Coordinates of C-alpha atoms in Angstrom, one line a residue:
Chain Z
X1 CA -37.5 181.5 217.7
X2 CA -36.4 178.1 219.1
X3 CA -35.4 174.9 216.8
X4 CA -39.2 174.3 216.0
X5 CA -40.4 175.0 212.4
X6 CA -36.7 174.8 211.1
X7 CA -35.8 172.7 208.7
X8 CA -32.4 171.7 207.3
X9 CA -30.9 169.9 204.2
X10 CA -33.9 170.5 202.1
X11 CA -33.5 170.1 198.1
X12 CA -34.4 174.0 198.8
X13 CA -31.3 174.8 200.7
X14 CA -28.9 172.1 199.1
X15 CA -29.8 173.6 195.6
X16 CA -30.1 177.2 197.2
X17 CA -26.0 177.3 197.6
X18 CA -24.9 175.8 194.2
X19 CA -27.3 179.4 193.4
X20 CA -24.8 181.4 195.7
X21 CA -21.9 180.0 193.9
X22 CA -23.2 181.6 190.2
X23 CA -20.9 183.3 188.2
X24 CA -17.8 182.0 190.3
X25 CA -15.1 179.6 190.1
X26 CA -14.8 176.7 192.2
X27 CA -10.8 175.7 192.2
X28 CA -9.4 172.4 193.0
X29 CA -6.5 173.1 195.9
X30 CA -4.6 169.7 197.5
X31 CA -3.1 171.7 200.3
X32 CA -3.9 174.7 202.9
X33 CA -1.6 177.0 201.2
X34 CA -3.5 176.2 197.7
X35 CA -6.5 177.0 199.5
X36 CA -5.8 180.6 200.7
X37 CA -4.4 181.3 197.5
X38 CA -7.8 180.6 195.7
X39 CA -9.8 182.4 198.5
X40 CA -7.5 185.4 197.8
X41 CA -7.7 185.6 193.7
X42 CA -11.6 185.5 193.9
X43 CA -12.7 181.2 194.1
X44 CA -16.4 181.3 195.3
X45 CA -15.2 177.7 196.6
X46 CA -12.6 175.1 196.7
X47 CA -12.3 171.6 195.6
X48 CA -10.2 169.3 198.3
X49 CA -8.1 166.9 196.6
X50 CA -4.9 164.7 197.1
X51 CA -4.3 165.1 193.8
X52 CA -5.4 167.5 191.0
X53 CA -6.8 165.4 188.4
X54 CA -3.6 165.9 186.1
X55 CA -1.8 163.8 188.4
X56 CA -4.3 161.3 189.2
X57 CA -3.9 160.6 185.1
X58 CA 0.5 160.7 185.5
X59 CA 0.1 158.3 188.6
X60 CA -2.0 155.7 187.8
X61 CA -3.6 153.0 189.9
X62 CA -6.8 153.9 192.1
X63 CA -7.9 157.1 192.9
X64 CA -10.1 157.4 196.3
X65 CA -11.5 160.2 198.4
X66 CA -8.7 162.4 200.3
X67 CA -7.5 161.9 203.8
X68 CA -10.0 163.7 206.2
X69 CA -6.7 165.5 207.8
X70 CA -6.1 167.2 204.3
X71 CA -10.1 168.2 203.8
X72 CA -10.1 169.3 207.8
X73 CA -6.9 171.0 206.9
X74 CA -8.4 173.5 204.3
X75 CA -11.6 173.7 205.9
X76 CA -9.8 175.6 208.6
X77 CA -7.6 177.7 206.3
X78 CA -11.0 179.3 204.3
X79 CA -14.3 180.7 204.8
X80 CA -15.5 179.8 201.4
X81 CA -17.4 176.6 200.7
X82 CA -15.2 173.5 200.6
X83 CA -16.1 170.9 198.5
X84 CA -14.7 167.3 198.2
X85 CA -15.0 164.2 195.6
X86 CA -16.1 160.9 196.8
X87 CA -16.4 157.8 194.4
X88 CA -19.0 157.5 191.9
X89 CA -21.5 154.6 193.9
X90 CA -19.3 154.8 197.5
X91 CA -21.7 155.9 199.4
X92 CA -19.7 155.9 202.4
X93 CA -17.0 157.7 201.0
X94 CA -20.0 160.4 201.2
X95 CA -21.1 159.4 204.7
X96 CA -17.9 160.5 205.7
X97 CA -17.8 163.2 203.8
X98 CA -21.1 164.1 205.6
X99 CA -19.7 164.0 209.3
X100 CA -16.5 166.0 208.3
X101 CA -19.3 168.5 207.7
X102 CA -18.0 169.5 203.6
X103 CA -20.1 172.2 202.4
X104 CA -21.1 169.9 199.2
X105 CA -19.9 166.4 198.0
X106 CA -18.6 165.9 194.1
X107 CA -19.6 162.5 193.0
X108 CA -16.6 162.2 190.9
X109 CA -15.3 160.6 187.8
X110 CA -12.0 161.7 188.6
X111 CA -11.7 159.5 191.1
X112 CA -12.3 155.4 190.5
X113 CA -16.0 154.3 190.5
X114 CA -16.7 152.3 192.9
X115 CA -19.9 151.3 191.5
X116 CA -20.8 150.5 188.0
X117 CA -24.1 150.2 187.6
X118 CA -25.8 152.6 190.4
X119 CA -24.9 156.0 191.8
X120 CA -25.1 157.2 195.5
X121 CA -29.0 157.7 196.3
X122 CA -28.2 161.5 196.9
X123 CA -31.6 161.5 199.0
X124 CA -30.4 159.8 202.1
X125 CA -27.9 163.2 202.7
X126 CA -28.2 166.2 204.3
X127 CA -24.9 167.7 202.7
X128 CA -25.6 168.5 198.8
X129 CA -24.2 166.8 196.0
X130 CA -22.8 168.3 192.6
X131 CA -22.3 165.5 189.5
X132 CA -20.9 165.4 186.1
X133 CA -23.0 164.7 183.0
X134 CA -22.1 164.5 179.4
X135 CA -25.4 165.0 178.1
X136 CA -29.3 165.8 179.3
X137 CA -30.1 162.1 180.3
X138 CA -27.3 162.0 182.3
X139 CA -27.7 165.0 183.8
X140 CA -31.5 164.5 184.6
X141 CA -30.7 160.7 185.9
X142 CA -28.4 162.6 189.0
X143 CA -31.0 164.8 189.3
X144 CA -33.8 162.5 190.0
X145 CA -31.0 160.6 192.5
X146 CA -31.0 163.8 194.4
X147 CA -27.8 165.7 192.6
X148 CA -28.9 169.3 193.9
X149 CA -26.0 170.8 191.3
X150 CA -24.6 169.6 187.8
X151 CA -21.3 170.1 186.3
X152 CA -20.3 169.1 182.6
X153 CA -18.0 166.5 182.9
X154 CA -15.2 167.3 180.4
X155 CA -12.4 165.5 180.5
X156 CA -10.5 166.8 183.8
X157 CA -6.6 166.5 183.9
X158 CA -6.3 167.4 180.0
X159 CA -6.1 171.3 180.0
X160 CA -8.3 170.6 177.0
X161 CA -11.3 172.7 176.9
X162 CA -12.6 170.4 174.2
X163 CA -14.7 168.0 175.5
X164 CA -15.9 170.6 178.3
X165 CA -17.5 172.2 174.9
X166 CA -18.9 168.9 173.8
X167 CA -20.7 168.3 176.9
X168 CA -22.6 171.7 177.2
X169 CA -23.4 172.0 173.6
X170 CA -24.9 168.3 174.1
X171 CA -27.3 169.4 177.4
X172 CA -27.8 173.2 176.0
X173 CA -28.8 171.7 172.5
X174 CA -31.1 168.4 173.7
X175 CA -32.9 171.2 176.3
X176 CA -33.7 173.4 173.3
X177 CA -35.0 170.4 171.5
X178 CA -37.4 169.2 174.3
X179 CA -39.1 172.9 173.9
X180 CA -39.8 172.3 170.2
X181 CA -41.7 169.6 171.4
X182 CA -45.4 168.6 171.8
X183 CA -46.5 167.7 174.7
X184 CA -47.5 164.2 173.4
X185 CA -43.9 163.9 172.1
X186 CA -42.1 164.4 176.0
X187 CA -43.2 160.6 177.2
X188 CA -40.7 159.3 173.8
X189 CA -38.5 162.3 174.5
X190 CA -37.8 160.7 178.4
X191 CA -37.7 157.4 176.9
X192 CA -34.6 158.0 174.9
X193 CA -33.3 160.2 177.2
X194 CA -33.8 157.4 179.5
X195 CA -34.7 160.5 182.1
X196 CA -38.1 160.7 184.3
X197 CA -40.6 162.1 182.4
X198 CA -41.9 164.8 185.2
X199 CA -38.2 166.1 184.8
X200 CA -38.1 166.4 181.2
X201 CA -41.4 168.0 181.6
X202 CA -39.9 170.3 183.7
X203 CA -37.1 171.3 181.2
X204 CA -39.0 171.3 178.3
X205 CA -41.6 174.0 180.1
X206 CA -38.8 175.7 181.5
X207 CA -36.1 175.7 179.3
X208 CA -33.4 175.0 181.3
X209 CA -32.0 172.7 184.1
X210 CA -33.8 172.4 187.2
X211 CA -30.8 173.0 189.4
X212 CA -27.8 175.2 188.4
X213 CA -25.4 173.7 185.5
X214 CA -21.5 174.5 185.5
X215 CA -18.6 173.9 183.6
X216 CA -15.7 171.6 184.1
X217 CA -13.0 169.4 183.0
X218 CA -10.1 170.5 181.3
X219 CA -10.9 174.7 181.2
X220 CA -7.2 176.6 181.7
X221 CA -7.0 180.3 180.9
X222 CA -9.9 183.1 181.0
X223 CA -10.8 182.7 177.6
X224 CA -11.9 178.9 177.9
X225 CA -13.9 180.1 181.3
X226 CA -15.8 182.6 179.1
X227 CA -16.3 180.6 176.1
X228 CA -18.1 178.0 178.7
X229 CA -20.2 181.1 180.1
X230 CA -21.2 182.2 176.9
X231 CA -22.0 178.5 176.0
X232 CA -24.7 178.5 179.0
X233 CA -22.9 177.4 181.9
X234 CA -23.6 179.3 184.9
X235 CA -20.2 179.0 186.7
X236 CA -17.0 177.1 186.2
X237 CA -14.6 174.8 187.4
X238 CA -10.6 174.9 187.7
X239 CA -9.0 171.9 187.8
X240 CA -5.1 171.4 187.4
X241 CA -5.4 174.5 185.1
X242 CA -4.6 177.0 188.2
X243 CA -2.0 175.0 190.2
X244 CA -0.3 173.7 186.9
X245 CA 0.3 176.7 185.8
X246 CA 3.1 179.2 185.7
X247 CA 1.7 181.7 188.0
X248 CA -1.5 180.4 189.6
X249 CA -2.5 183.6 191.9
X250 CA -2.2 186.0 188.9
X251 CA -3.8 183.0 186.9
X252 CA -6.8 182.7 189.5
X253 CA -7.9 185.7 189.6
X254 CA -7.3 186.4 185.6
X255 CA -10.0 183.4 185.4
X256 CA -12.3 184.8 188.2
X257 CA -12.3 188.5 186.3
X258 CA -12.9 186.6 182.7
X259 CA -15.8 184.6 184.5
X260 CA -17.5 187.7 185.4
X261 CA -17.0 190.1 182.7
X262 CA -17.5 186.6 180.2
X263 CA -19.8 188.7 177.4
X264 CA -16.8 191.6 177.1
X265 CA -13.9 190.8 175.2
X266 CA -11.8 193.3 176.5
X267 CA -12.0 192.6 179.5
X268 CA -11.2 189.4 178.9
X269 CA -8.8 190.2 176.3
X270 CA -6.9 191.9 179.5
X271 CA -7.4 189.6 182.1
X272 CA -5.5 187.2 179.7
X273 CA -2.4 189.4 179.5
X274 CA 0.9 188.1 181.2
X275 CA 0.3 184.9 182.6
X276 CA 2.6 183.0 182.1
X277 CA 2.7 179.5 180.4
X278 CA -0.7 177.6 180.7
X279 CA -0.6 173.9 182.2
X280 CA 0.9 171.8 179.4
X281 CA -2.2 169.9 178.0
X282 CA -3.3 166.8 176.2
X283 CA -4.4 165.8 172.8
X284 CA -8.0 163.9 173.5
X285 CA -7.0 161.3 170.8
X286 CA -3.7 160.3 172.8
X287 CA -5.9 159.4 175.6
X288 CA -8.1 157.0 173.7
X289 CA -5.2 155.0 171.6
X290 CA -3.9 151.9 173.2
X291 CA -1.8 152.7 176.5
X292 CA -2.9 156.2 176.5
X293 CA -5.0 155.7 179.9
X294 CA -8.4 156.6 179.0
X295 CA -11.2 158.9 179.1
X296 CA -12.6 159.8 182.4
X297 CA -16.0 161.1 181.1
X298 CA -17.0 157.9 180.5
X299 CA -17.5 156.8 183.4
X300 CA -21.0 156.3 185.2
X301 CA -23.8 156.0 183.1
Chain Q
X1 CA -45.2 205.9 184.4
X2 CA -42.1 204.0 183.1
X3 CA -41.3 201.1 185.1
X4 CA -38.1 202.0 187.7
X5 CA -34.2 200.5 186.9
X6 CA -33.2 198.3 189.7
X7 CA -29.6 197.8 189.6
X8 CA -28.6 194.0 190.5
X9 CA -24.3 193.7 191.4
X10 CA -23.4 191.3 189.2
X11 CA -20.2 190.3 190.7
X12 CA -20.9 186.5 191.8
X13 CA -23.9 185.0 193.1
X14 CA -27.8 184.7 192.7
X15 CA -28.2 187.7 191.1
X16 CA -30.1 186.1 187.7
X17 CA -32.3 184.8 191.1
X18 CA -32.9 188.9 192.1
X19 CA -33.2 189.8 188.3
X20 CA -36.3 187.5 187.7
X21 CA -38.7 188.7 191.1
X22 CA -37.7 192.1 189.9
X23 CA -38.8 191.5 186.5
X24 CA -41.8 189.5 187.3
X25 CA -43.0 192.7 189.7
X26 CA -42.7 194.6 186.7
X27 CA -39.4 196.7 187.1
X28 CA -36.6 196.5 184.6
X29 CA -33.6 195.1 186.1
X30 CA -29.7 196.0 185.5
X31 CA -27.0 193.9 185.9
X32 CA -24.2 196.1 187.6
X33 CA -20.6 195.2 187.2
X34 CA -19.1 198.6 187.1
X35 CA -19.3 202.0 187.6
X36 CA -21.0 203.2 184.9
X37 CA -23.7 200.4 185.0
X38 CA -24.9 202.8 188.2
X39 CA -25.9 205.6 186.3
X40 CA -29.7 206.6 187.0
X41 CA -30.4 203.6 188.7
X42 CA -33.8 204.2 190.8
X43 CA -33.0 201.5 193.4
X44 CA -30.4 198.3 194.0
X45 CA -30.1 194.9 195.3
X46 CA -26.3 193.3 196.5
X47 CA -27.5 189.4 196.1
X48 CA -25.9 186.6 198.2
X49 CA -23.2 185.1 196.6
X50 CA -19.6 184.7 198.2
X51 CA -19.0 187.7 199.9
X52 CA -15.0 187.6 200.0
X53 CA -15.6 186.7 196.0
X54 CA -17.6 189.9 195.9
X55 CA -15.6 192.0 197.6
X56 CA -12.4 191.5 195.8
X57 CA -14.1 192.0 193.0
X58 CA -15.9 195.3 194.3
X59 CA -12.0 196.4 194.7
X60 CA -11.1 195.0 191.3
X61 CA -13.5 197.2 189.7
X62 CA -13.4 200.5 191.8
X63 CA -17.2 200.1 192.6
X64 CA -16.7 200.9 196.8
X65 CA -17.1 204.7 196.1
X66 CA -19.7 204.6 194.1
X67 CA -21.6 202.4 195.7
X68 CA -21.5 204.2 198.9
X69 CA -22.3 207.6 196.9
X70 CA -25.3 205.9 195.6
X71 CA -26.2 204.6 199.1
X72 CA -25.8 207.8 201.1
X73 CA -28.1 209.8 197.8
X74 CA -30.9 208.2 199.2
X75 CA -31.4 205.2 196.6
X76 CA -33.3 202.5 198.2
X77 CA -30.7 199.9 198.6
X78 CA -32.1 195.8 199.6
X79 CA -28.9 193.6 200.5
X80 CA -29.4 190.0 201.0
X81 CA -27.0 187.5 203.0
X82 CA -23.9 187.8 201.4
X83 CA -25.6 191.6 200.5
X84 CA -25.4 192.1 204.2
X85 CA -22.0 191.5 204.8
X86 CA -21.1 193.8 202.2
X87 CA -22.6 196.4 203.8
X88 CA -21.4 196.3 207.0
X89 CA -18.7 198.4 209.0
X90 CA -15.7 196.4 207.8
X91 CA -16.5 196.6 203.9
X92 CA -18.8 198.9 202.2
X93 CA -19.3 200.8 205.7
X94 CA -23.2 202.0 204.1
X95 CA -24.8 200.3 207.5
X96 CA -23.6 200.8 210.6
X97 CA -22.9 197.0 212.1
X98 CA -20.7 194.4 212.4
X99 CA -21.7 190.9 211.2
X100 CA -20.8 187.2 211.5
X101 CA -19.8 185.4 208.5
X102 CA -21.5 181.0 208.4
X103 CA -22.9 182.6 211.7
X104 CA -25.2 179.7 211.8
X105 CA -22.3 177.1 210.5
X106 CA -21.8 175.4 207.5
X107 CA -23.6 174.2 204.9
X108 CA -25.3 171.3 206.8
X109 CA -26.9 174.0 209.2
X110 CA -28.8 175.6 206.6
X111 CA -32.0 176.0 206.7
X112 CA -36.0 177.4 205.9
X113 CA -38.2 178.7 208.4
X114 CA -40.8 181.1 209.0
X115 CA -40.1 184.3 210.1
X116 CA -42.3 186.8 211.9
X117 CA -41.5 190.7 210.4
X118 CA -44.1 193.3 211.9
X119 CA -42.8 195.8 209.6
X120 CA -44.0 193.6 206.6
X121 CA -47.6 193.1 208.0
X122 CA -49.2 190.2 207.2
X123 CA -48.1 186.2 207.2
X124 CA -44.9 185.4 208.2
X125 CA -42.6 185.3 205.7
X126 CA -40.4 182.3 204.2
X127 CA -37.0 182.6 204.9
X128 CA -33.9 180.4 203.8
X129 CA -30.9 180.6 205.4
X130 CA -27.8 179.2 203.8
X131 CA -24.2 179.5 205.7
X132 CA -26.2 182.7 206.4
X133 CA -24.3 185.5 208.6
X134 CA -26.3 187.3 211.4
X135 CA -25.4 191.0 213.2
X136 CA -23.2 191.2 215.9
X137 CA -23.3 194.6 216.9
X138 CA -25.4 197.2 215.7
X139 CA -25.9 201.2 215.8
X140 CA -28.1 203.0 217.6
X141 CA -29.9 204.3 213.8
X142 CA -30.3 200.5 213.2
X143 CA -33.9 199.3 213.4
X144 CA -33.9 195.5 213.9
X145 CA -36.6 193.8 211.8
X146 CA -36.8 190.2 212.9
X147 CA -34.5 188.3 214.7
X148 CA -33.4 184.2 215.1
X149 CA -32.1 182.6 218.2
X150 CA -31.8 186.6 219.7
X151 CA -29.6 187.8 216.9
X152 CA -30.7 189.7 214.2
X153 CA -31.2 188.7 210.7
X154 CA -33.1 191.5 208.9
X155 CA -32.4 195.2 209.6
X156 CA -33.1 198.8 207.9
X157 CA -31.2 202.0 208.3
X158 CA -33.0 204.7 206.7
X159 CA -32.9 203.8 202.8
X160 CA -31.4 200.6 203.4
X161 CA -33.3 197.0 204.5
X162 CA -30.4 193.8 204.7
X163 CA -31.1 190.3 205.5
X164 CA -29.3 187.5 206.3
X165 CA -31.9 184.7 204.2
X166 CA -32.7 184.9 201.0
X167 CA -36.1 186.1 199.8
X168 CA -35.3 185.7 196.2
X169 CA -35.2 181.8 196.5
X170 CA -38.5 181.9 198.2
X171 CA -41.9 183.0 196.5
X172 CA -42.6 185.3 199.3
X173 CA -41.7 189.4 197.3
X174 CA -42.7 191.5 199.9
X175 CA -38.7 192.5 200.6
X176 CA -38.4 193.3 196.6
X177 CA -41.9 195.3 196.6
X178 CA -40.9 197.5 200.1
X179 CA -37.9 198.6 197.9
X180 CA -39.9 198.7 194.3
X181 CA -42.1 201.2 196.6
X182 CA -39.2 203.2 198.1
X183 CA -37.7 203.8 194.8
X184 CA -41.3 204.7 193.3
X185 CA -41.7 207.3 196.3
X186 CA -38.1 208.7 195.6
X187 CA -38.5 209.2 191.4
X188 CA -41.9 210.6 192.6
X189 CA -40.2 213.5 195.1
X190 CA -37.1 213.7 193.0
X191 CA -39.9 214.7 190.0
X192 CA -41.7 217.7 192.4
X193 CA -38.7 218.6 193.4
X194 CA -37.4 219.2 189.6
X195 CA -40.7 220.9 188.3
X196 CA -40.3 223.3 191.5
X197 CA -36.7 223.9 190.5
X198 CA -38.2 224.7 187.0
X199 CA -41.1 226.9 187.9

């Protein structure tokens, strides 16, 4: 069979690998090394950053997609999907994204937006694109701008599983109202949830997202990745909580092991044994007095 | 008749994807995550996923005997992508070929297309292909199913049918009814051959 009849970056195969990457844990690595270490514990995929978002917070100032050298620099050291964060609304942070050929894109709000009002029309790309949400509007608006894969946003850098909590309980809660609805009541429903109405039909019939839903922002040891599988998320994500960390191999793969065996305790009971100290952490509050830098969940829309 | 246990592995991947065509062609499916979740399984399915992900945890968990006794008893066994490489010589050794990992390239190669399978009868059927693997070398037991751009991409040896798309994310179940059909035939012999041990 010749290139006739073959089609590529349908929503079918753009949504078709967040599917592959169920019940895994993508890992945020800023160097080669980082990389083969996640590959080795268990990550179904990596994250390539210049920072993790822990020091994004420490350092300040504007945070922008990595240097292609760095994301060309783990794409040779792995096999697994590599994954890399452009700016919420720079779309051509994404373009070149595309032509360094990433395996998915992270419209981030780790990094600073570059857009306030819109996001990236995720339907112009072949390469996929995964996006935070705090709630079902939010996570419904991506969608309908082509987001083939949604994350919870938490609030990445803390070590706080907190708000990563907030977030899921918010979308699982608001999708089990929409089924208690009547049909008649989905039109007001998408009104407040200022989501397309074919898309909250969808959830309401189907009970859940229409494209795969992770965790992320702030998880560090096994137990927070379970709690979030047990919550509803289908996967999770590991920020600064591996490479802050005492021990991150023996920390990695603790978290991959938890992630799987999420529903038995002791199993995770024993994957939490000996690790070492967890990545420091912050108090949520801290970040929103005066001079405490901020939450990042709040931004995009 | 009691409707046949189709173990799903569990490790990582699409298996909730596997779980559902099973269900909704009536069998009861069983999420396998170790040892013990193989006992008196009457068929199984090793979904895509990341198959360095699903190996290490295949070691973690002491599954690659048992899996390979369960293979070589005869259960009808359907691997998929990831399912495939698992398989092969260099990991589970239950089908004798080598593969090629993102054989078609990265993510932005992925693709649908139709695919003619003889053995199947009928329509062509659906596939997607996402950093899929094909076979690089292959046995001489190895019957070669359908093939893209001359390499093979769905195979059976014996009790065993891998491919390197996924059926489960299309709504094409003929892959999941050939094995729903081998394990069917299998409880069905297995159950002569235990009333004529009786008698």
């Amino acid at each position: 069979m010749g290139d006739n009849g073959r089609s590529t970056g349908t929503f079918r195969v753009k949504a078709g690998l967040a599917e592959m990457l169920k019940g895994g844990v993508i890992m945020d690595v800023v160097t080669p090394e980082h990389a083969r270490i996640a590959e080795d514990s268990g990550a179904a995929a990596v994250m390539a950053l210049e920072r993790v978002p822990s020091d994004i917070r420490a350092d300040g100032g504007v945070a922008r997609m990595s240097d292609p050298t760095m994301i060309e620099g783990i794409k040779e050291a792995v096999t697994i999907p590599v994954m890399a964060k452009a700016r919420i609304g720079h779309f051509v942070e994404a373009q070149v994204l595309e032509a360094l050929e990433v395996d998915y894109v992270d419209e981030s709000e780790v990094l600073t937006p570059a857009d306030e009002a819109n996001h990236i029309d995720k339907w112009r790309f072949k390469v996929p694109f995964v996006c935070g949400a705090t709630n079902l509007g939010e996570a419904l608006r991506r969608i309908a701008e082509g987001a083939a894969m949604i994350r919870t946003k938490g609030e990445a850098g803390t070590g706080n599983v907190v708000e990563a909590v907030r977030h899921m309980r918010a979308i699982q809660g608001e999708i089990r109202r929409l089924g208690s609805l009547d049909e008649s009541e989905l039109a007001t429903a998408a009104k407040e949830l200022q989501a397309p109405l074919d898309l909250v039909r969808d959830v309401a019939e189907r009970g859940r997202l229409p494209v795969v839903n992770f965790s992320a922002g702030g998880l560090a040891t096994p137990a927070d990745a379970a709690l979030m599988m047990q919550l509803g998320a289908e996967g999770v994500f590991v920020g600064s909580g591996i490479f802050k960390s005492e021990t991150p191999a023996v920390r990695a793969a603790a978290i991959v092991e938890a992630t799987t065996h999420f529903d038995d305790p002791e199993r995770v009971a024993r994957a939490s044994r000996g690790l070492g100290a967890a990545m420091a952490g912050l108090e949520i509050g801290a970040l929103e007095a005066p001079g405490g830098g901020g939450l990042m969940q709040h931004r995009g829309w | 008749m009691t409707a046949p246990t189709i173990g799903v592995l569990a490790l990582q991947g699409d298996f909730e994807a596997h779980a559902a065509v099973l269900r909704r062609l009536g069998a009861d499916p069983r999420e396998v995550r170790t040892p013990t979740d193989l006992d008196g399984l009457d068929g199984l399915v090793i979904p895509g996923g990341e198959s360095t992900t699903i190996t290490l945890g295949i070691e973690r968990e002491g599954l690659a005997e048992p899996l390979r006794a369960l293979a070589s008893a005869g259960t009808p066994v359907l691997g998929t992508c990831a399912g495939l490489i698992v398989l092969d010589r260099d990991h589970l050794g239950v089908l004798d070929v080598t593969t090629r990992r993102n054989a078609f390239g990265r993510q932005l190669a992925s693709f649908e297309a139709d695919l003619a399978i003889d053995a199947l009868g009928g329509a062509p059927l659906h596939a997607v292909f996402i950093r899929a693997p094909w076979v690089e070398d292959r046995g001489a037991e190895v019957e070669v199913l359908a093939e893209v751009d001359g390499h093979p991409v769905a195979i059976r040896q014996g009790n065993v049918v891998a491919v390197a798309f996924h059926p489960e994310l299309a709504e094409d179940d003929r892959l999941h009814e050939w094995l729903l059909d081998r394990a069917a035939a299998r409880s069905a012999s297995t159950a002569r051959a235990e009333i004529r041990r009786v008698a």
